[in-house]
CSV table of C-alpha atoms and ligand atoms in Angstrom, one decimal:
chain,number,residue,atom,x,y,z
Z,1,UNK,CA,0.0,0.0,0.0
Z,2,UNK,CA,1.1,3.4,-1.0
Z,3,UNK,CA,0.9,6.6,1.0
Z,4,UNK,CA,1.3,10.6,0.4
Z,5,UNK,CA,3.4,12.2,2.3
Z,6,UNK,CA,2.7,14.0,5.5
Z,7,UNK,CA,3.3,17.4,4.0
Z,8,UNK,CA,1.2,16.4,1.0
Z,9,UNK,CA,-1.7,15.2,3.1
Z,10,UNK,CA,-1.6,18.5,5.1
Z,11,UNK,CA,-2.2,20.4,1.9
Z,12,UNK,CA,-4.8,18.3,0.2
Z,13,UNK,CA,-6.6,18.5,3.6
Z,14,UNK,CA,-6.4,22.1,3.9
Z,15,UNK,CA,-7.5,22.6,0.0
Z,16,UNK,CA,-10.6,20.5,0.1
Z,17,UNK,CA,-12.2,21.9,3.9
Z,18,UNK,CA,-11.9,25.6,1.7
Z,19,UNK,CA,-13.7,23.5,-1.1
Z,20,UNK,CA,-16.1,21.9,1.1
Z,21,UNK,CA,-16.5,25.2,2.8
Z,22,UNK,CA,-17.4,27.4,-0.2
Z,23,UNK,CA,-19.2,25.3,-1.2
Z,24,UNK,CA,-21.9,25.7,1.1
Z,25,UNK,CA,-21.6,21.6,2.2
Z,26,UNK,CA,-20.9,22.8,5.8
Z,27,UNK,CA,-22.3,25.2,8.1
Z,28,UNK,CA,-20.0,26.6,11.5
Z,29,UNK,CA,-17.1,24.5,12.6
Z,30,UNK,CA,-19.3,21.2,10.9
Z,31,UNK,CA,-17.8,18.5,9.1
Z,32,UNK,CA,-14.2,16.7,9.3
Z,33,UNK,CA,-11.9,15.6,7.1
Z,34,UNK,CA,-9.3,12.8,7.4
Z,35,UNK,CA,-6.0,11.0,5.4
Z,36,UNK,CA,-4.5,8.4,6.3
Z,37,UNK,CA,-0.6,8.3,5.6
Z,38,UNK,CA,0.5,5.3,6.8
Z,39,UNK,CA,-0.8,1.6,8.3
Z,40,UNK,CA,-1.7,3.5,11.5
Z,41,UNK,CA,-1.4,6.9,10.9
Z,42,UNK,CA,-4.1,9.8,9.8
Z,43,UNK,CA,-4.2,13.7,9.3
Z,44,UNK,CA,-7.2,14.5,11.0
Z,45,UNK,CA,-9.1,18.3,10.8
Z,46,UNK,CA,-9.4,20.1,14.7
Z,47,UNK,CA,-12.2,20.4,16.3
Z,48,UNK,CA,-14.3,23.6,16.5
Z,49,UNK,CA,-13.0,24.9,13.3
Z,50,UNK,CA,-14.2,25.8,10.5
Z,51,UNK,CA,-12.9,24.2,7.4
Z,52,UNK,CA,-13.0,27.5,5.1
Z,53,UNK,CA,-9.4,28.6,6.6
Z,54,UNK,CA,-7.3,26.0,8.5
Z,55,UNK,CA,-4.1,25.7,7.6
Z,56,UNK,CA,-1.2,22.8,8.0
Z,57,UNK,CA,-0.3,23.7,11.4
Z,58,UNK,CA,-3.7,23.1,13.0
Z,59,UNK,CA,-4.3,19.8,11.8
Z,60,UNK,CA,-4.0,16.5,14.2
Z,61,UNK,CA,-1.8,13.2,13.8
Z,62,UNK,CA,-3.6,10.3,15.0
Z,63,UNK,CA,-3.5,6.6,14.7
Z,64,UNK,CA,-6.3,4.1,13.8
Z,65,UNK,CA,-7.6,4.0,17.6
Z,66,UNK,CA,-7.3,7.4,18.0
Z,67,UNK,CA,-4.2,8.4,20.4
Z,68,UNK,CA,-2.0,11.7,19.6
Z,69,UNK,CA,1.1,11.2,17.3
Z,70,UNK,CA,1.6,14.6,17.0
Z,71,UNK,CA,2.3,17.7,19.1
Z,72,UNK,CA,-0.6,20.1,18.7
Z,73,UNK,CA,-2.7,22.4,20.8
Z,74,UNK,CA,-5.5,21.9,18.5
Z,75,UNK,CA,-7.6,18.2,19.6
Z,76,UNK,CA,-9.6,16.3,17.1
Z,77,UNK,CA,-13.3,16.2,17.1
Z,78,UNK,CA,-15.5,13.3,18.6
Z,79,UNK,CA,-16.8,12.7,15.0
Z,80,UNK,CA,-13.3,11.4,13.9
Z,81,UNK,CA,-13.9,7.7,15.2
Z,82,UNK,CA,-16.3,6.9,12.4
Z,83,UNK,CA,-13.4,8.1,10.2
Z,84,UNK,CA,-11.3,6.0,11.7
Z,85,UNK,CA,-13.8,3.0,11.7
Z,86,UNK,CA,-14.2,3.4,7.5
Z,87,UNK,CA,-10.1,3.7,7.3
Z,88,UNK,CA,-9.7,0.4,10.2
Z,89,UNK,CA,-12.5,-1.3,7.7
Z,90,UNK,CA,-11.7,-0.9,4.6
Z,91,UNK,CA,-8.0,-1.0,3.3
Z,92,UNK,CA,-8.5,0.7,-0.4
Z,93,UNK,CA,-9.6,3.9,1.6
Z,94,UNK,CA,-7.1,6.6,2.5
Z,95,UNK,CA,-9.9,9.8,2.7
Z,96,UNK,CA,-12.9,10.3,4.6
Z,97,UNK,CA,-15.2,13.5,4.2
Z,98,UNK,CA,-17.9,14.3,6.5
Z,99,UNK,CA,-20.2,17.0,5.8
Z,100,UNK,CA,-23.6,18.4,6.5
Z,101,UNK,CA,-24.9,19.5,3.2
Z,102,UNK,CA,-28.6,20.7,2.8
Z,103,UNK,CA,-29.7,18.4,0.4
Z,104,UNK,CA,-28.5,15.3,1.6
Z,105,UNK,CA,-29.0,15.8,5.3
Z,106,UNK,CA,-32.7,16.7,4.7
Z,107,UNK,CA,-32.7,12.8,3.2
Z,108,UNK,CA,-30.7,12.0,6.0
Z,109,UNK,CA,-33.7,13.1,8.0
Z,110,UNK,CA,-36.3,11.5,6.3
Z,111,UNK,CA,-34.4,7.9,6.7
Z,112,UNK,CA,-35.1,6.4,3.6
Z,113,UNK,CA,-32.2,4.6,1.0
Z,114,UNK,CA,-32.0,7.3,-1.9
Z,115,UNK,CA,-32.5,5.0,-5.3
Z,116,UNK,CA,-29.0,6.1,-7.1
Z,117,UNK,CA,-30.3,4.8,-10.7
Z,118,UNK,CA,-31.8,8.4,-11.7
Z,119,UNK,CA,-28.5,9.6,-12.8
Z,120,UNK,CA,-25.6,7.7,-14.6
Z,121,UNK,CA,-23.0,9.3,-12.1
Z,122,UNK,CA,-25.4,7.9,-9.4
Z,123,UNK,CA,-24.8,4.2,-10.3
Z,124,UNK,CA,-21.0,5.4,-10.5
Z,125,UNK,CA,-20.4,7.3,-7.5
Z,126,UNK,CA,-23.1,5.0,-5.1
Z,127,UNK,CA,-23.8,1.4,-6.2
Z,128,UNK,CA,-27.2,0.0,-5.4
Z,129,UNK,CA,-28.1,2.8,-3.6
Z,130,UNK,CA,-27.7,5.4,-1.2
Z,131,UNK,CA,-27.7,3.7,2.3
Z,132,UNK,CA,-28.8,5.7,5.6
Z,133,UNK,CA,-27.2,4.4,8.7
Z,134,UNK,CA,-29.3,4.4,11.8
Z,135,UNK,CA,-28.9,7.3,14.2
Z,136,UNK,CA,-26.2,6.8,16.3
Z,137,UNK,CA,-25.5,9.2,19.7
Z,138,UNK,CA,-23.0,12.1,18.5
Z,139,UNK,CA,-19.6,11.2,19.8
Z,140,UNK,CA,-19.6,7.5,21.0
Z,141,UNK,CA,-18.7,4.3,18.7
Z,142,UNK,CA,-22.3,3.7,18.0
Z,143,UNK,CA,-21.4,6.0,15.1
Z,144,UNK,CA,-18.8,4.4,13.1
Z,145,UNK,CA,-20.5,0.7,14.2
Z,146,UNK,CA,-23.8,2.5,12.1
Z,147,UNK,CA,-21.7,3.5,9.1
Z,148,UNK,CA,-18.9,0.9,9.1
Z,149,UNK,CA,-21.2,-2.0,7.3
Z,150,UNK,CA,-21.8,0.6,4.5
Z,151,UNK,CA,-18.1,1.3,3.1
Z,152,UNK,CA,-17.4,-2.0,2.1
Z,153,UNK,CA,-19.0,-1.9,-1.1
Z,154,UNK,CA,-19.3,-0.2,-4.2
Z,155,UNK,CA,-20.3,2.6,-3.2
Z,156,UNK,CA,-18.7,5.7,-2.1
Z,157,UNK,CA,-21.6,7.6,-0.1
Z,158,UNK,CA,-23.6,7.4,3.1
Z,159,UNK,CA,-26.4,9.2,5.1
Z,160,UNK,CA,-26.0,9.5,8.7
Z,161,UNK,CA,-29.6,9.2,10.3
Z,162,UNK,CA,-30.8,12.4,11.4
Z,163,UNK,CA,-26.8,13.9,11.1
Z,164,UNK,CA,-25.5,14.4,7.8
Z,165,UNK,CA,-23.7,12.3,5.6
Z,166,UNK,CA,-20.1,11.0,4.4
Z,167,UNK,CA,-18.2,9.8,2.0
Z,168,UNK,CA,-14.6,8.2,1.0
Z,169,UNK,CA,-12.1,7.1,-1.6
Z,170,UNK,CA,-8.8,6.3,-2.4
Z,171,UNK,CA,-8.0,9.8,-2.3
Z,172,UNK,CA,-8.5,13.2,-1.5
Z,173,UNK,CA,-10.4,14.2,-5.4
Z,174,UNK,CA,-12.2,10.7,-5.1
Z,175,UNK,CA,-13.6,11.5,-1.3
Z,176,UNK,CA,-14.6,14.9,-2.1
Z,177,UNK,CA,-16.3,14.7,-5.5
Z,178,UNK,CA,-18.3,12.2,-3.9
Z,179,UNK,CA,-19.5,14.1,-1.6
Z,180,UNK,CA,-20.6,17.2,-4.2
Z,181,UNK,CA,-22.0,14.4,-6.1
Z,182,UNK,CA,-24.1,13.6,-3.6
Z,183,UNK,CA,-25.2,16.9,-2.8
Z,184,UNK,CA,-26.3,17.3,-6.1
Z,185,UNK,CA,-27.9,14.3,-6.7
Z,186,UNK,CA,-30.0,14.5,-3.7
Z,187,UNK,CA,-31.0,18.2,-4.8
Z,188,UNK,CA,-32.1,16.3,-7.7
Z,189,UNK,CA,-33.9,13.7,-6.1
Z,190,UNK,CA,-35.6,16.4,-3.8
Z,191,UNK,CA,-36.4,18.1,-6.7
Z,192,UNK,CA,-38.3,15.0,-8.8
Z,193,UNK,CA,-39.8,13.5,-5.7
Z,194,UNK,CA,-41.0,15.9,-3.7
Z,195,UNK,CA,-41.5,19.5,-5.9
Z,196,UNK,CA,-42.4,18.1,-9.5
Z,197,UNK,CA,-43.8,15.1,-8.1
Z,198,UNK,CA,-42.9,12.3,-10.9
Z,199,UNK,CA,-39.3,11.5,-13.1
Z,200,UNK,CA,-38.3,9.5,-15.8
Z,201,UNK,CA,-36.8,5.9,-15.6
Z,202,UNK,CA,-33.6,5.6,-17.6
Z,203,UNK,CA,-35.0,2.4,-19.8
Z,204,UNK,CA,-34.4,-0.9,-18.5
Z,205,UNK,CA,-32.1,-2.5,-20.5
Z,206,UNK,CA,-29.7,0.7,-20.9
Z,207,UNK,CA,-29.4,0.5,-16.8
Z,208,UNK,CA,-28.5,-3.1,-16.9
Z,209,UNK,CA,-26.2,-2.6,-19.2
Z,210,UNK,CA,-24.4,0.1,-17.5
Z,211,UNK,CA,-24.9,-1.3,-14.1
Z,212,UNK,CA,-23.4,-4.6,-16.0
Z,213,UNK,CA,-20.0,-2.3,-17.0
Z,214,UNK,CA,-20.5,-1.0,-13.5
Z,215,UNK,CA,-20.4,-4.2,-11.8
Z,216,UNK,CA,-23.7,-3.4,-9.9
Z,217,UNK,CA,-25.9,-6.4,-8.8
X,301,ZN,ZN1,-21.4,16.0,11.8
């Protein structure tokens, strides 16, 4: 397994929380961001920041159970542990993104599995579907134990129940597209479901095919 370097990690992670932050997919100090460098090691965003203007020095070195490698006055947030649960679970993942974008967080809320077969970049980006993990309590381990079960897969995406959601990849681009993806596919999904009330099916046999070249049961 490969890694980027601490320095590059730093950058990438400070980059994308300005992204994620313009963007709008964060409100206040929300969201966290996480890259893991090494078998045990992960760049990890402080807590009670916001992620529109951190830079390298206030970021947090942790390993996969969560102890301080680093020297920092900054701490990392509660949320990190169901970072560190995806990176623990899955190997092929070196970025985690959590936001709490409008869109997707008022899905979140409602608790249903978003179909992702409206949009090709759905079936790309998500799998089968969108998956909502149950509600966990902010802070303890019931929250990576929700979302763990969900980044084994295909898909690159979850909702947090009544939180927000997050998403992953093999790095930083991958994690974070996701994650805009998502937004905008659940604006979409909002928009279709619930404000012009009925959508078009992409015809059968073209989605088999591409969930076929997708490899998506
Ligand atoms: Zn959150």
């Amino acid at each position: 397994m490969s890694y980027v370097t601490d320095y590059e990690a730093k950058e990438k992670i400070c980059e994308y929380g300005r992204r994620v932050y313009n963007r709008g997919l964060v409100d206040g100090n929300g969201g966290n961001i996480t890259y893991k460098v090494g078998d045990n090691e992960v760049w990890v965003t402080p807590t009670m920041e916001s992620k529109g203007y951190l830079n390298p020095d206030m970021l947090v070195k942790l390993d996969l159970d969560g102890n301080m490698l680093s020297k920092s006055e900054y701490r990392s947030s509660s949320e990190v542990k169901m970072h560190l649960g995806v990176l623990k679970a899955n190997n092929d993942i070196q970025c985690v993104v959590h936001a709490h974008p409008t869109y997707a967080t008022a899905l979140a809320v409602v608790g249903e599995d978003v179909p992702s077969d409206l949009l090709p970049e759905g079936l790309g980006y998500f799998g089968e579907c969108i998956p909502v993990a149950p509600f966990a309590m902010p802070g303890t381990y019931e929250v990576p134990e929700s979302v763990v079960p969900f980044c084994k897969g295909r898909g690159h995406a979850a909702l947090l129940g009544n939180h927000g959601a997050l998403t992953w990849g093999r790095t930083m681009k991958e994690a974070y597209f996701a994650m805009e993806v998502l937004e905008n596919y659940c604006q979409i999904f909002i928009l279709t479901k619930y404000v012009i009330g009925h959508h078009t099916e992409i015809p059968a046999e073209k989605l088999a095919k591409m969930k076929e070249m997708m490899n998506i049961r």
